Tab-separated table of C-alpha atoms in Angstrom:
chain	number	residue	atom	x	y	z
O	1	MET	CA	-0.030	-0.080	0.081
O	2	GLU	CA	1.179	3.451	-0.839
O	3	THR	CA	1.928	5.543	2.272
O	4	GLU	CA	1.472	9.330	2.547
O	5	LYS	CA	5.211	9.953	2.174
O	6	ASP	CA	5.272	7.585	-0.922
O	7	ARG	CA	2.435	9.594	-2.449
O	8	VAL	CA	4.091	13.026	-2.000
O	9	ALA	CA	7.275	11.699	-3.359
O	10	ARG	CA	5.749	10.185	-6.467
O	11	GLN	CA	3.463	13.506	-7.054
O	12	PHE	CA	6.582	15.644	-6.697
O	13	MET	CA	8.449	13.635	-9.547
O	14	ASP	CA	5.298	13.123	-11.771
O	15	ALA	CA	4.919	16.955	-11.745
O	16	ILE	CA	8.352	17.598	-13.143
O	17	PRO	CA	8.592	16.942	-16.941
O	18	HIS	CA	12.343	17.466	-17.044
O	19	ALA	CA	12.855	14.922	-14.160
O	20	GLN	CA	10.771	12.381	-16.123
O	21	ALA	CA	12.846	13.094	-19.404
O	22	LEU	CA	16.041	12.261	-17.611
O	23	GLY	CA	14.505	9.075	-16.001
O	24	MET	CA	14.963	10.302	-12.306
O	25	ARG	CA	13.632	7.909	-9.567
O	26	LEU	CA	13.088	9.426	-6.147
O	27	THR	CA	13.832	6.881	-3.400
O	28	LEU	CA	13.766	9.131	-0.432
O	29	MET	CA	11.909	12.530	0.489
O	30	GLU	CA	11.220	13.429	4.069
O	31	ASP	CA	12.370	15.808	6.910
O	32	GLY	CA	14.594	17.814	4.639
O	33	ARG	CA	16.358	14.998	3.004
O	34	ALA	CA	16.018	13.504	-0.409
O	35	ARG	CA	17.554	10.933	-2.574
O	36	ILE	CA	17.267	10.564	-6.339
O	37	GLU	CA	18.863	8.104	-8.804
O	38	MET	CA	19.494	8.596	-12.465
O	39	GLY	CA	20.336	5.613	-14.802
O	40	TYR	CA	23.054	5.657	-17.444
O	41	ASP	CA	21.821	6.817	-20.756
O	42	ALA	CA	23.904	7.197	-23.934
O	43	ARG	CA	21.879	10.551	-24.765
O	44	PHE	CA	23.341	12.180	-21.763
O	45	VAL	CA	26.908	11.602	-22.725
O	46	GLY	CA	29.060	14.894	-22.554
O	47	ASP	CA	32.426	13.358	-23.572
O	48	PRO	CA	32.021	11.325	-26.785
O	49	GLU	CA	35.435	9.874	-26.262
O	50	THR	CA	34.992	8.498	-22.999
O	51	GLY	CA	31.070	8.117	-22.782
O	52	VAL	CA	31.184	10.071	-19.452
O	53	ILE	CA	27.692	11.840	-18.616
O	54	HIS	CA	27.541	15.667	-19.111
O	55	GLY	CA	27.924	17.815	-16.318
O	56	GLY	CA	24.660	19.446	-17.146
O	57	ALA	CA	22.751	16.367	-16.537
O	58	ILE	CA	24.289	15.901	-13.006
O	59	SER	CA	23.460	19.657	-12.390
O	60	ALA	CA	19.762	18.686	-13.295
O	61	LEU	CA	19.848	15.754	-10.885
O	62	MET	CA	21.493	17.832	-8.118
O	63	ASP	CA	18.916	20.833	-8.507
O	64	THR	CA	16.000	18.302	-8.485
O	65	CYS	CA	17.288	16.686	-5.317
O	66	CYS	CA	18.208	19.760	-3.547
O	67	GLY	CA	14.730	21.130	-4.403
O	68	ALA	CA	13.029	17.938	-2.978
O	69	ALA	CA	15.096	18.159	0.249
O	70	ALA	CA	14.131	21.858	0.712
O	71	ILE	CA	10.305	21.470	0.189
O	72	SER	CA	10.298	18.170	2.386
O	73	HIS	CA	11.639	20.182	5.178
O	74	PRO	CA	9.177	20.364	8.105
O	75	ASP	CA	9.238	24.177	8.047
O	76	SER	CA	8.740	24.566	4.228
O	77	PRO	CA	5.296	25.479	3.119
O	78	GLY	CA	5.867	23.450	0.048
O	79	ILE	CA	6.985	25.472	-3.032
O	80	THR	CA	10.670	26.394	-3.993
O	81	ALA	CA	12.747	27.794	-6.759
O	82	THR	CA	16.608	27.644	-7.132
O	83	LEU	CA	18.339	31.025	-6.016
O	84	ASP	CA	21.868	29.717	-6.544
O	85	LEU	CA	23.485	26.395	-7.215
O	86	ARG	CA	27.214	25.560	-7.011
O	87	ILE	CA	28.611	22.178	-8.314
O	88	ASP	CA	32.068	20.861	-7.797
O	89	TYR	CA	33.084	18.126	-10.064
O	90	MET	CA	35.402	15.810	-8.305
O	91	ARG	CA	35.813	13.195	-10.659
O	92	PRO	CA	34.032	11.748	-13.875
O	93	ALA	CA	31.147	9.319	-13.197
O	94	THR	CA	32.032	6.010	-14.544
O	95	PRO	CA	30.191	5.260	-17.828
O	96	GLY	CA	27.340	2.678	-17.509
O	97	GLN	CA	26.786	3.272	-13.642
O	98	THR	CA	23.688	4.843	-11.996
O	99	ILE	CA	24.270	8.035	-10.335
O	100	SER	CA	22.687	8.644	-7.007
O	101	ALA	CA	22.349	12.100	-5.472
O	102	GLU	CA	21.530	12.665	-1.728
O	103	ALA	CA	20.644	16.162	-0.476
O	104	GLU	CA	20.147	17.622	2.778
O	105	CYS	CA	18.279	21.029	3.785
O	106	TYR	CA	20.593	21.902	6.763
O	107	HIS	CA	19.052	25.081	7.485
O	108	ILE	CA	15.739	26.887	6.657
O	109	THR	CA	14.392	30.438	7.331
O	110	ARG	CA	11.092	32.102	6.474
O	111	SER	CA	12.561	33.016	3.155
O	112	VAL	CA	15.483	30.919	2.155
O	113	ALA	CA	16.402	27.124	2.345
O	114	PHE	CA	20.234	26.034	2.545
O	115	VAL	CA	20.894	22.728	1.051
O	116	ARG	CA	23.880	20.569	0.150
O	117	ALA	CA	24.159	17.533	-1.788
O	118	ARG	CA	26.618	14.912	-3.132
O	119	ALA	CA	26.386	12.413	-6.106
O	120	THR	CA	28.040	9.116	-6.177
O	121	ASP	CA	28.166	6.204	-8.641
O	122	ASP	CA	28.741	2.498	-7.797
O	123	ASP	CA	31.836	3.544	-5.817
O	124	ALA	CA	30.147	5.418	-2.937
O	125	ALA	CA	33.230	6.068	-1.156
O	126	ARG	CA	34.571	8.408	-3.876
O	127	PRO	CA	31.794	11.143	-4.584
O	128	VAL	CA	31.558	12.212	-8.151
O	129	ALA	CA	30.270	15.660	-7.309
O	130	ASN	CA	29.123	18.092	-4.498
O	131	ALA	CA	26.585	20.663	-4.547
O	132	THR	CA	25.748	23.769	-2.408
O	133	GLY	CA	22.584	25.783	-3.144
O	134	THR	CA	20.092	28.332	-1.741
O	135	PHE	CA	16.222	27.920	-2.495
O	136	THR	CA	13.402	30.196	-2.193
O	137	VAL	CA	10.832	29.307	0.493
O	138	GLU	CA	7.309	29.876	-0.842
O	139	GLY	CA	3.748	28.957	0.343
O	140	GLY	CA	1.326	26.638	-1.350
L	1	MET	CA	54.151	44.951	-50.548
L	2	ALA	CA	52.735	41.830	-51.890
L	3	ARG	CA	49.836	40.435	-49.946
L	4	SER	CA	48.283	37.170	-50.712
L	5	ARG	CA	44.598	37.376	-52.101
L	6	PRO	CA	42.098	36.691	-49.328
L	7	GLU	CA	40.207	33.392	-49.606
L	8	PRO	CA	36.792	33.731	-51.009
L	9	VAL	CA	34.081	34.267	-48.432
L	10	GLN	CA	32.199	31.068	-48.809
L	11	VAL	CA	35.411	28.979	-48.373
L	12	VAL	CA	36.266	30.595	-45.002
L	13	LYS	CA	32.424	30.321	-43.926
L	14	GLN	CA	32.269	26.661	-44.844
L	15	ARG	CA	35.293	25.788	-43.088
L	16	ARG	CA	34.203	27.530	-39.854
L	17	ASP	CA	30.781	26.303	-39.970
L	18	ALA	CA	31.830	22.658	-40.518
L	19	ALA	CA	34.238	22.740	-37.672
L	20	LEU	CA	31.630	24.213	-35.274
L	21	LYS	CA	29.118	21.572	-36.481
L	22	ALA	CA	31.440	18.889	-35.993
L	23	LEU	CA	32.186	20.112	-32.317
L	24	VAL	CA	28.671	20.456	-31.424
L	25	ASP	CA	27.365	17.354	-33.058
L	26	GLY	CA	29.904	15.274	-31.220
L	27	VAL	CA	28.181	15.693	-27.885
L	28	PRO	CA	24.984	13.722	-27.487
L	29	TYR	CA	23.703	15.632	-24.449
L	30	ILE	CA	23.522	18.816	-26.556
L	31	GLY	CA	21.159	17.235	-29.122
L	32	PHE	CA	19.045	15.847	-26.113
L	33	LEU	CA	18.457	19.188	-24.904
L	34	GLY	CA	17.922	20.792	-28.277
L	35	VAL	CA	20.715	23.377	-28.017
L	36	ARG	CA	22.203	24.834	-31.243
L	37	PHE	CA	24.765	27.361	-31.948
L	38	GLU	CA	24.835	30.326	-34.205
L	39	ARG	CA	28.038	31.879	-35.166
L	40	LEU	CA	28.774	35.523	-36.338
L	41	GLY	CA	32.648	35.687	-36.881
L	42	ASP	CA	34.137	34.085	-33.886
L	43	GLU	CA	31.187	34.969	-31.453
L	44	LEU	CA	28.901	32.162	-30.760
L	45	THR	CA	25.179	32.362	-29.518
L	46	ALA	CA	23.585	29.398	-27.983
L	47	ILE	CA	19.987	28.653	-28.628
L	48	MET	CA	17.769	26.359	-26.731
L	49	SER	CA	14.366	26.011	-28.521
L	50	PHE	CA	11.565	25.561	-25.960
L	51	ASP	CA	10.241	22.081	-25.384
L	52	GLU	CA	7.768	20.543	-22.764
L	53	LYS	CA	10.507	18.273	-21.381
L	54	LEU	CA	12.511	21.204	-20.251
L	55	ILE	CA	9.821	22.317	-17.761
L	56	GLY	CA	10.673	22.040	-14.128
L	57	ASN	CA	7.383	23.549	-12.504
L	58	PRO	CA	4.351	22.998	-14.830
L	59	ARG	CA	2.110	25.268	-12.549
L	60	LEU	CA	4.016	28.580	-13.504
L	61	PRO	CA	5.190	27.179	-16.060
L	62	ALA	CA	9.073	27.571	-15.582
L	63	LEU	CA	12.131	25.945	-17.115
L	64	HIS	CA	13.872	23.365	-14.769
L	65	GLY	CA	16.606	24.930	-12.713
L	66	GLY	CA	18.724	22.102	-13.893
L	67	VAL	CA	18.078	22.772	-17.459
L	68	THR	CA	18.997	26.169	-17.111
L	69	ALA	CA	22.268	25.151	-15.437
L	70	ALA	CA	22.990	22.514	-18.194
L	71	PHE	CA	22.221	25.122	-21.039
L	72	LEU	CA	24.841	27.690	-19.491
L	73	GLU	CA	27.489	24.782	-18.964
L	74	ILE	CA	27.290	23.715	-22.490
L	75	THR	CA	27.532	27.311	-23.721
L	76	SER	CA	30.585	27.751	-21.604
L	77	ILE	CA	32.197	24.430	-22.850
L	78	ILE	CA	31.527	24.947	-26.368
L	79	GLY	CA	32.500	28.598	-26.152
L	80	LEU	CA	35.916	27.730	-24.479
L	81	SER	CA	36.456	25.106	-27.080
L	82	TRP	CA	35.743	26.952	-29.920
L	83	SER	CA	38.058	29.998	-28.720
L	84	MET	CA	40.895	27.316	-28.633
L	85	LEU	CA	39.907	25.732	-31.945
L	86	TRP	CA	39.431	29.049	-33.632
L	87	GLU	CA	43.037	29.903	-33.600
L	88	ASP	CA	44.390	26.587	-34.666
L	89	LEU	CA	41.704	26.604	-37.484
L	90	GLU	CA	42.454	29.871	-38.745
L	91	SER	CA	46.528	29.310	-38.399
L	92	GLY	CA	45.998	25.874	-40.315
L	93	ALA	CA	47.264	23.952	-37.264
L	94	VAL	CA	44.058	21.924	-37.253
L	95	ASP	CA	42.594	20.490	-40.548
L	96	PRO	CA	38.911	21.023	-40.771
L	97	GLU	CA	38.465	17.927	-42.651
L	98	ARG	CA	39.766	15.890	-39.949
L	99	LEU	CA	37.422	17.351	-37.584
L	100	THR	CA	34.404	16.594	-39.632
L	101	ALA	CA	35.672	12.974	-39.900
L	102	GLY	CA	35.402	12.647	-36.220
L	103	HIS	CA	38.826	13.605	-35.144
L	104	LEU	CA	37.667	16.133	-32.505
L	105	PRO	CA	39.744	17.728	-29.897
L	106	ARG	CA	39.475	16.787	-26.307
L	107	LEU	CA	36.839	18.921	-24.512
L	108	PRO	CA	37.722	20.921	-21.321
L	109	LYS	CA	36.438	19.491	-18.111
L	110	THR	CA	34.310	21.299	-15.572
L	111	ILE	CA	35.987	21.815	-12.088
L	112	ASP	CA	33.307	23.899	-10.833
L	113	PHE	CA	30.228	25.639	-12.022
L	114	THR	CA	28.061	28.333	-10.073
L	115	VAL	CA	24.803	29.380	-11.460
L	116	ASP	CA	22.917	32.425	-10.356
L	117	TYR	CA	18.948	32.309	-10.975
L	118	LEU	CA	17.958	35.753	-11.679
L	119	ARG	CA	14.321	35.333	-12.801
L	120	SER	CA	12.312	32.377	-13.616
L	121	GLY	CA	12.928	30.762	-17.026
L	122	LEU	CA	10.031	31.375	-19.325
L	123	PRO	CA	8.373	28.462	-21.433
L	124	ARG	CA	10.044	29.840	-24.529
L	125	ASP	CA	13.334	29.898	-26.223
L	126	ALA	CA	16.546	30.826	-24.435
L	127	TYR	CA	19.976	32.352	-25.611
L	128	ALA	CA	23.317	32.353	-24.003
L	129	ARG	CA	26.676	33.889	-24.803
L	130	ALA	CA	29.890	32.779	-22.860
L	131	GLN	CA	32.996	34.988	-22.157
L	132	VAL	CA	36.266	33.374	-21.596
L	133	ASN	CA	37.834	35.556	-18.962
L	134	ARG	CA	40.935	33.763	-18.524
L	135	SER	CA	42.388	30.836	-20.607
L	136	GLY	CA	45.752	29.532	-19.284
L	137	ARG	CA	47.444	26.358	-20.210
L	138	ARG	CA	45.810	24.359	-17.341
L	139	TYR	CA	42.811	26.300	-16.262
L	140	ALA	CA	40.142	28.610	-17.687
L	141	SER	CA	37.491	30.772	-16.124
L	142	VAL	CA	34.300	31.491	-18.149
L	143	HIS	CA	31.431	33.644	-17.387
L	144	VAL	CA	28.087	33.068	-19.249
L	145	GLU	CA	24.714	34.964	-19.583
L	146	GLY	CA	21.497	33.498	-20.397
L	147	TRP	CA	18.509	35.513	-21.579
L	148	GLN	CA	15.140	35.060	-23.380
L	149	ASP	CA	13.038	37.909	-24.761
L	150	ASN	CA	15.307	40.988	-23.650
L	151	ARG	CA	19.127	40.780	-23.732
L	152	THR	CA	19.281	43.312	-20.832
L	153	ARG	CA	17.058	41.199	-18.654
L	154	PRO	CA	19.246	37.927	-18.180
L	155	PHE	CA	17.257	35.118	-16.436
L	156	ALA	CA	20.555	33.445	-15.328
L	157	GLN	CA	24.287	33.696	-15.284
L	158	ALA	CA	27.156	31.505	-14.290
L	159	THR	CA	30.684	31.387	-13.762
L	160	GLY	CA	32.677	28.077	-14.069
L	161	HIS	CA	36.444	26.853	-13.886
L	162	PHE	CA	37.691	24.337	-16.442
L	163	LEU	CA	40.474	22.041	-16.653
L	164	MET	CA	42.016	22.488	-20.134
L	165	PRO	CA	42.880	19.417	-22.371
L	166	ARG	CA	46.439	18.631	-22.603
L	167	ARG	CA	47.978	19.756	-25.764
L	168	ASP	CA	50.701	17.319	-26.375
L	169	GLY	CA	52.919	18.164	-29.018
């Protein structure tokens, strides 16, 4: 049976056409934390010589995951938009592997949510990218 | 003083456009997002045609923040590669026929990328231009601005640092 949390998570993803286009799967979204997976797809390749996924696709994954973390925070009224997002690319993601992002909204005020995230492939001990972002806090 | 006759304009244009097309067509993700480039001399403008799959918030509707970031990052990488390629192409160091045959230069790698979202992205075409502020042997710093209807009202801007491909020789 679908729980209330599952329903909120599913509705969040279903409502975002671009998350659908990139095949994102949300596996956690509660209390200011979110986790989203994105499978490898040849259409998302940025470096044709190595088959490594484009940084832009990782940005989209990070942005979606950070937004999900922000609106799932208990103090968030439920709507958000990105104000600023910085991504550090530590190493290329291994071609063929699913990329998983985990985000945490570590502080929220009436106006701003502060979020950080990291993305990993199968080798979770060596993150692919880190993100830091600020998001608007808006009512429903 | 004897000066060699300039090449016919269509020869020059064909060489430059073919090189740009080879560079852009080599990256699958650029095609996935529907981004193309227009060239005036050495200046490039990236164009992202609107498509439903680029939407992040269907209620407004607005472009996905990740789409905006990706669009600006693509513009930066192609802009930076083009500025390197331009010199080699004009000096004859790079053979355009080798490029179109798939022998493309290695692309710069993004070290970090920071996007500043100024207004929500509207459900229509978007444009962007990159400016290479510093391009060294190993690192480069690029600034990029994206706009839609009005060039003086950008909807997002970004700055990124890039690791330059090794130029062995």
